[in-house]
PDB file of C-alpha atoms in Angstrom:
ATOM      1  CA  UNK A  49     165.845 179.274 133.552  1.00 91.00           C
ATOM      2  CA  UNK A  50     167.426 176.061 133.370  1.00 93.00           C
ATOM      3  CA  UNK A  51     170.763 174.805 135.004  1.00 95.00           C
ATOM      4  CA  UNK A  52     172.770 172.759 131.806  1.00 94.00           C
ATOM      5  CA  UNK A  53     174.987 170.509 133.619  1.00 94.00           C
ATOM      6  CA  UNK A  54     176.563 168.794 137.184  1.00 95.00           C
ATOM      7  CA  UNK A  55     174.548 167.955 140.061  1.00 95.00           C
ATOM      8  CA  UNK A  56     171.154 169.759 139.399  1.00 96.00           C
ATOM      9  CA  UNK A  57     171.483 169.301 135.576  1.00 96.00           C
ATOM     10  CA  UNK A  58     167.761 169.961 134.440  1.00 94.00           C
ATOM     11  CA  UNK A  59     166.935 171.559 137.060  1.00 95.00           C
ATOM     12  CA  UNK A  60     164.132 174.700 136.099  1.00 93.00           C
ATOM     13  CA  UNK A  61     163.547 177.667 137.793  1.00 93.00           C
ATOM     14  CA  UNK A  62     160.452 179.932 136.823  1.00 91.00           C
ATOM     15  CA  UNK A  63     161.853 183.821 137.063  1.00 90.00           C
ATOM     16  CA  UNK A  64     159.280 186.310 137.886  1.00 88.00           C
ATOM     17  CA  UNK A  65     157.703 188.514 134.853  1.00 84.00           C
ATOM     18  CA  UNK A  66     157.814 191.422 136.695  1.00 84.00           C
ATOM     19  CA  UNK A  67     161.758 190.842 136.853  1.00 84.00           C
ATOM     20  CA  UNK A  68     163.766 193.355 134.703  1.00 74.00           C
ATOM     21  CA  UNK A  69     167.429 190.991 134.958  1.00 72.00           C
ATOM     22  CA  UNK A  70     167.792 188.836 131.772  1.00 71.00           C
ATOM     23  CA  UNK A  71     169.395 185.530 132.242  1.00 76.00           C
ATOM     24  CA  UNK A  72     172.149 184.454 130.023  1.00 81.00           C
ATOM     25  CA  UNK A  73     170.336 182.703 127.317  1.00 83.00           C
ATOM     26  CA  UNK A  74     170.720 178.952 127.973  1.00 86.00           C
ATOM     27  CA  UNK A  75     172.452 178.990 124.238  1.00 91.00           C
ATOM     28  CA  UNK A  76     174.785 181.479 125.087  1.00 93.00           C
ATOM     29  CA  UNK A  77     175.567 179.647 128.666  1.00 93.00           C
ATOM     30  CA  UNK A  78     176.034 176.091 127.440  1.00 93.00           C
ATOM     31  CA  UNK A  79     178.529 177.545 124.668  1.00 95.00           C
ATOM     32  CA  UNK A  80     180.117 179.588 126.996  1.00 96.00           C
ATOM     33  CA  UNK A  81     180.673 177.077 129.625  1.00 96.00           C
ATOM     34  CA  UNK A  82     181.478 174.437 126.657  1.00 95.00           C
ATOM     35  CA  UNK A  83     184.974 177.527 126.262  1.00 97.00           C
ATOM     36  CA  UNK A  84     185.196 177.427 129.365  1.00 97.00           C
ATOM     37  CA  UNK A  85     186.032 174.012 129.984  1.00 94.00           C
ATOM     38  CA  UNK A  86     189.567 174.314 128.280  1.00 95.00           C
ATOM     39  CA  UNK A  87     190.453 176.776 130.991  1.00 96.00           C
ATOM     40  CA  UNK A  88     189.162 176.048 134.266  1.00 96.00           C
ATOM     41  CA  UNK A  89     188.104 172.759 136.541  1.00 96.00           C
ATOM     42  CA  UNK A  90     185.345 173.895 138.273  1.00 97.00           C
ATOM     43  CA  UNK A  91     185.325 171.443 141.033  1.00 95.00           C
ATOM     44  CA  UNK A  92     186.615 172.618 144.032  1.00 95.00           C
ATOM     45  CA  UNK A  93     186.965 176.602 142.486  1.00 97.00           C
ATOM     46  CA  UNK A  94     186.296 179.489 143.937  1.00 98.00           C
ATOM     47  CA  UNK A  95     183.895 181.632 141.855  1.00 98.00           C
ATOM     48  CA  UNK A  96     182.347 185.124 142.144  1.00 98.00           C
ATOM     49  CA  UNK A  97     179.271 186.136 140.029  1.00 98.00           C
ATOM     50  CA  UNK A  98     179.072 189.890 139.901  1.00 98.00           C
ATOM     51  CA  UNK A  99     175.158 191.674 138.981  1.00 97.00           C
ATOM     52  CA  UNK A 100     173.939 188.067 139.480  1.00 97.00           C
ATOM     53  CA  UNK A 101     170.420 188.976 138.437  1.00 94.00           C
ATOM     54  CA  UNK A 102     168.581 185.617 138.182  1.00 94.00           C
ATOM     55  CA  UNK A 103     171.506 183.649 139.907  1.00 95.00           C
ATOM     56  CA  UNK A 104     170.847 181.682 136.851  1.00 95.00           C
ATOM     57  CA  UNK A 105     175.292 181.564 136.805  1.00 97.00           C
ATOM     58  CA  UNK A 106     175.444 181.196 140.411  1.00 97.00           C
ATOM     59  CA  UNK A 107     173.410 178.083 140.288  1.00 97.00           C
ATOM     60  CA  UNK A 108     175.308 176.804 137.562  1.00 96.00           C
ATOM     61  CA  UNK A 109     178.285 177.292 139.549  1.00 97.00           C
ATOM     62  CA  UNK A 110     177.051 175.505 142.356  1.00 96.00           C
ATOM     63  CA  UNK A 111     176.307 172.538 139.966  1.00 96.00           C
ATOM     64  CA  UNK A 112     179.226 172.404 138.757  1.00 96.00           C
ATOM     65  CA  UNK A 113     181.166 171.689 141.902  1.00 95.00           C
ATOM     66  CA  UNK A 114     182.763 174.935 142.721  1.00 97.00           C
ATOM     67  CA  UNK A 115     183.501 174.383 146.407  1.00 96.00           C
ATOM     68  CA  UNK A 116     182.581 178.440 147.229  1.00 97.00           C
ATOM     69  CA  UNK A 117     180.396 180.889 145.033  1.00 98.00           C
ATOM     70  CA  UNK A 118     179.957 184.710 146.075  1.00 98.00           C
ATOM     71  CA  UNK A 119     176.680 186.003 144.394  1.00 98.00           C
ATOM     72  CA  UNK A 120     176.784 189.687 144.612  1.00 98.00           C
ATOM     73  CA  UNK A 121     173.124 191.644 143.516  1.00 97.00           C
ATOM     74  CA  UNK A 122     171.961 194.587 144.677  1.00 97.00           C
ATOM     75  CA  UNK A 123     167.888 194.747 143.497  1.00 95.00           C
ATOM     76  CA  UNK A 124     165.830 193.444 146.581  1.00 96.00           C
ATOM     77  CA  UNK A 125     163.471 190.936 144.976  1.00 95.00           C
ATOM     78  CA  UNK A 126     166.275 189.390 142.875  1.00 95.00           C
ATOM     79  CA  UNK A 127     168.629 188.618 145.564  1.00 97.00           C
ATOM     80  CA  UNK A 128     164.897 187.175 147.172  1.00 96.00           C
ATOM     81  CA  UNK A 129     164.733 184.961 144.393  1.00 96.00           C
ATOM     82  CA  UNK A 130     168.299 183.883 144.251  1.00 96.00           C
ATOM     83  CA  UNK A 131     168.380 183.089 147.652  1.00 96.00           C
ATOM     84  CA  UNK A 132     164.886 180.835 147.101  1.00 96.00           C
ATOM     85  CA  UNK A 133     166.380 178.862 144.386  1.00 95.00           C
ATOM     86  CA  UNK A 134     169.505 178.189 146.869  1.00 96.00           C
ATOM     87  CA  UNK A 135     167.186 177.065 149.251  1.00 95.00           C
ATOM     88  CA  UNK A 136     165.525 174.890 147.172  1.00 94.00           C
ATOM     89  CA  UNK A 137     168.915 172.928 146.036  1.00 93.00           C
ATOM     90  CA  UNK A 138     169.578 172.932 149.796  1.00 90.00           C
ATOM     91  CA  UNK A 139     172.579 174.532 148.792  1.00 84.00           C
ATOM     92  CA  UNK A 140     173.942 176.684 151.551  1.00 77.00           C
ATOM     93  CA  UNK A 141     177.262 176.121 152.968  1.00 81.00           C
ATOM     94  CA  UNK A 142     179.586 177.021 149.992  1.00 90.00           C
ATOM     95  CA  UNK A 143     177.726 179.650 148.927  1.00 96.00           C
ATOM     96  CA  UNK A 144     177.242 183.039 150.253  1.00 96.00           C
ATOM     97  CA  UNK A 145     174.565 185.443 148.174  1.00 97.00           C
ATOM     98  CA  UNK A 146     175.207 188.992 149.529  1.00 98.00           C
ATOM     99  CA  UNK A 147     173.225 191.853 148.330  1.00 98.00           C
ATOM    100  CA  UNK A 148     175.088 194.322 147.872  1.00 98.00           C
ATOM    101  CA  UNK A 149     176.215 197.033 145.300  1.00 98.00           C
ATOM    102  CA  UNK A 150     178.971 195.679 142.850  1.00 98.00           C
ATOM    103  CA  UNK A 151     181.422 198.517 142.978  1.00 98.00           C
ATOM    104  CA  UNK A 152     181.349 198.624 146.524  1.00 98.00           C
ATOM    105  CA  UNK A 153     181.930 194.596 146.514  1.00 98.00           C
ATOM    106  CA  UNK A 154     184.945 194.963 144.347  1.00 98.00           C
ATOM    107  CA  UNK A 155     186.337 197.893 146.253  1.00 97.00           C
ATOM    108  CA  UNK A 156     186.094 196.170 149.834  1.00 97.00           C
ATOM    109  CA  UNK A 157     186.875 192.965 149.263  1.00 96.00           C
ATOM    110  CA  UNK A 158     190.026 191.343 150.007  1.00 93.00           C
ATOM    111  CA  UNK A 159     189.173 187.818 148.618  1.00 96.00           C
ATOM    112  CA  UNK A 160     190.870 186.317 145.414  1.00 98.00           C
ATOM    113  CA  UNK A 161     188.932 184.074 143.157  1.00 98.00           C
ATOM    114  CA  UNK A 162     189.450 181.371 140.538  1.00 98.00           C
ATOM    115  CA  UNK A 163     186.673 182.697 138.581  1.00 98.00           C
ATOM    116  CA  UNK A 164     184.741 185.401 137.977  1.00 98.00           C
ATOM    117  CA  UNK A 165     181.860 186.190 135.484  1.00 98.00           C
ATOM    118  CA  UNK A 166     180.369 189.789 135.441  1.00 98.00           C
ATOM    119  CA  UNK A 167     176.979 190.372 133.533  1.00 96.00           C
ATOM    120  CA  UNK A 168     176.132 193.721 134.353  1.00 96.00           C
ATOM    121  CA  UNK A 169     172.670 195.526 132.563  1.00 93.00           C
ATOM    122  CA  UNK A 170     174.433 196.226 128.908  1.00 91.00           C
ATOM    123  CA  UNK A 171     173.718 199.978 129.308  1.00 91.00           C
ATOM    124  CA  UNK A 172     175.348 200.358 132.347  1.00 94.00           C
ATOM    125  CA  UNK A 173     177.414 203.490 131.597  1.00 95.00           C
ATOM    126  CA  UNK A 174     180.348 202.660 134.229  1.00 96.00           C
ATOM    127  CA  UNK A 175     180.380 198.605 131.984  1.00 96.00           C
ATOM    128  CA  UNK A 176     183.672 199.580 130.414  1.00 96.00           C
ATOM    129  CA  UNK A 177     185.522 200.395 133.653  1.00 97.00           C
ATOM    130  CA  UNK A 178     184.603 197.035 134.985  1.00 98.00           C
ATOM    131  CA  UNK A 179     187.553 194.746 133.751  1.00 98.00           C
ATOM    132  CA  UNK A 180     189.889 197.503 135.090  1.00 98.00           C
ATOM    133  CA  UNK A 181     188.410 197.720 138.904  1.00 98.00           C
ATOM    134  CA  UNK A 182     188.432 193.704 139.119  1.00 98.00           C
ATOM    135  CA  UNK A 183     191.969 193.142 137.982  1.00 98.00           C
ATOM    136  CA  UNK A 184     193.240 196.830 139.768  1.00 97.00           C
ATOM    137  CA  UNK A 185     191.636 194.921 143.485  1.00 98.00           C
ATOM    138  CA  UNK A 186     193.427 191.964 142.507  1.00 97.00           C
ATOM    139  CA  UNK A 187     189.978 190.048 142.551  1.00 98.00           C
ATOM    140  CA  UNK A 188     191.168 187.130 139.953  1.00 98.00           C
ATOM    141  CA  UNK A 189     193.529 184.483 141.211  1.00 98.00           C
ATOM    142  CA  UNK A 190     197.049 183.852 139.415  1.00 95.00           C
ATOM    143  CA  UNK A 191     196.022 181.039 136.303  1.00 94.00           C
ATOM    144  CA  UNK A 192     191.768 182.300 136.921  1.00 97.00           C
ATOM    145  CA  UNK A 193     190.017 183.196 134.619  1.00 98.00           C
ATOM    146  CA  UNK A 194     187.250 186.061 134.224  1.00 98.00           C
ATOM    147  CA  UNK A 195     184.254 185.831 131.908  1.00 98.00           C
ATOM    148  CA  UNK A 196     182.592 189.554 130.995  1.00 98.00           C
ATOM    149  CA  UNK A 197     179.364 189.374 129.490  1.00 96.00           C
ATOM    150  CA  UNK A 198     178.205 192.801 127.412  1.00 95.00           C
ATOM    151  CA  UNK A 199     176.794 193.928 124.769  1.00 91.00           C
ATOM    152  CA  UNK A 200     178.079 193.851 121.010  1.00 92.00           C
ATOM    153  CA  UNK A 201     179.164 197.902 121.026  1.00 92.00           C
ATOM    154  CA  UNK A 202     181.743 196.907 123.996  1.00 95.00           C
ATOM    155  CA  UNK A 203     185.381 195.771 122.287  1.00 96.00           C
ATOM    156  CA  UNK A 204     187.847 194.775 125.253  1.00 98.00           C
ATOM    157  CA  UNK A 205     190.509 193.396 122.672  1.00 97.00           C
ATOM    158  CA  UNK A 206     193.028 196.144 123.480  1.00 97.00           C
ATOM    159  CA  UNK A 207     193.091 194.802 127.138  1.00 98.00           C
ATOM    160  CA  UNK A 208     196.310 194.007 128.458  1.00 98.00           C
ATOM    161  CA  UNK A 209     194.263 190.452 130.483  1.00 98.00           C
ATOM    162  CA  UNK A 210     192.624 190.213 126.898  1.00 98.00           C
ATOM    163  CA  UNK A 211     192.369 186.178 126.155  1.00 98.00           C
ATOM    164  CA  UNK A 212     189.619 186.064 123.817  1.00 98.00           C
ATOM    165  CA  UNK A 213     186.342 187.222 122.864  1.00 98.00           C
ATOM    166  CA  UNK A 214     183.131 184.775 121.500  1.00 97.00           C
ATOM    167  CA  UNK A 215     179.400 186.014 120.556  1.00 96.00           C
ATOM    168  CA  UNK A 216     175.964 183.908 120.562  1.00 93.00           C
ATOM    169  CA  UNK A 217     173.737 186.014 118.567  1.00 87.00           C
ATOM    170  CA  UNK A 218     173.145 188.947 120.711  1.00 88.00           C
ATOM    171  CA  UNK A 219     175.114 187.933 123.915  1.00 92.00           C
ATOM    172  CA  UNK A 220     178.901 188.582 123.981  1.00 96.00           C
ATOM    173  CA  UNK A 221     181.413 187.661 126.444  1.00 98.00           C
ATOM    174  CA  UNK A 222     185.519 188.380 126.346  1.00 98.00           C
ATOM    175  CA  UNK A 223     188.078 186.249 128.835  1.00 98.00           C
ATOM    176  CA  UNK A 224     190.188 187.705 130.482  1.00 98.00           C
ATOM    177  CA  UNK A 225     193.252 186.265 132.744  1.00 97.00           C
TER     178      UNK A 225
END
């Protein structure tokens, strides 16, 4: 896992075999990002990454300047691992790695962000709810912008936040606002 750009750009991160989390591919990140950059300034934003997994977003939120990240994962040894590659940046005051179950996290929380990217396991059965519960708790700030990451069976273009939608072989993501 490799962070693409900003502060630690380079920066490589060995994930665990054993893991079962994916990371975004680093093709389908540096395009992504690359989108993103017509929408958002990172520096200084506030960012959530929901089923961080690897963290492999969350540390390329960090890099990017975002002056708070939320990383919300519930499987023990990957919020471990997140919180070791933190650690290793020396990154700890603007962000705050919580494990925790995602649903829950939406439900309780009473904190607005700037941006949001969501990459939950592709089979998830409750994945096509998820746009819904983030913009029905008010989770995105007015003008943020949320990136959903899901597999190619998922089509979100009927969604009234609909922006867009752009695939990288298997890896598909839709913005919402």
């Amino acid at each position: 896992m490799r962070i693409i750009t900003g502060k630690y750009k380079g920066r490589h991160f060995e994930i665990p075999r054993s893991f079962k989390a994916r990371p975004t591919t680093d093709f389908a990140k540096e395009n992504i990002f690359n989108v993103l950059m017509g929408y958002i300034d990172f520096d200084g934003t506030r960012a959530l990454d929901l089923f961080a997994g690897t963290g492999s977003i969350t540390l390329e939120l960090l890099s990017r300047g975002c002056s708070q990240v939320v990383s919300v994962e519930l499987d023990r040894d990957h919020h471990r691992f997140i919180q070791q590659c933190i650690a290793k940046l020396q990154e700890k005051n603007n962000v705050q790695c919580l494990r925790a179950d995602v649903f829950r996290f939406i439900k309780g929380s009473h904190q607005q962000f700037d941006f949001i990217f969501a990459d939950p396991p592709y089979a998830l059965k409750e994945l096509p709810q998820i746009p819904d519960l983030v913009f029905a708790h008010n989770l995105l700030a007015p003008d943020g912008i949320f990136v959903f990451e899901h597999g190619k069976d998922n089509d979100f273009s009927g969604h009234p936040h609909f922006v867009e939608h752009r695939s990288y072989g298997s890896v598909n993501f839709t913005l919402f606002r």
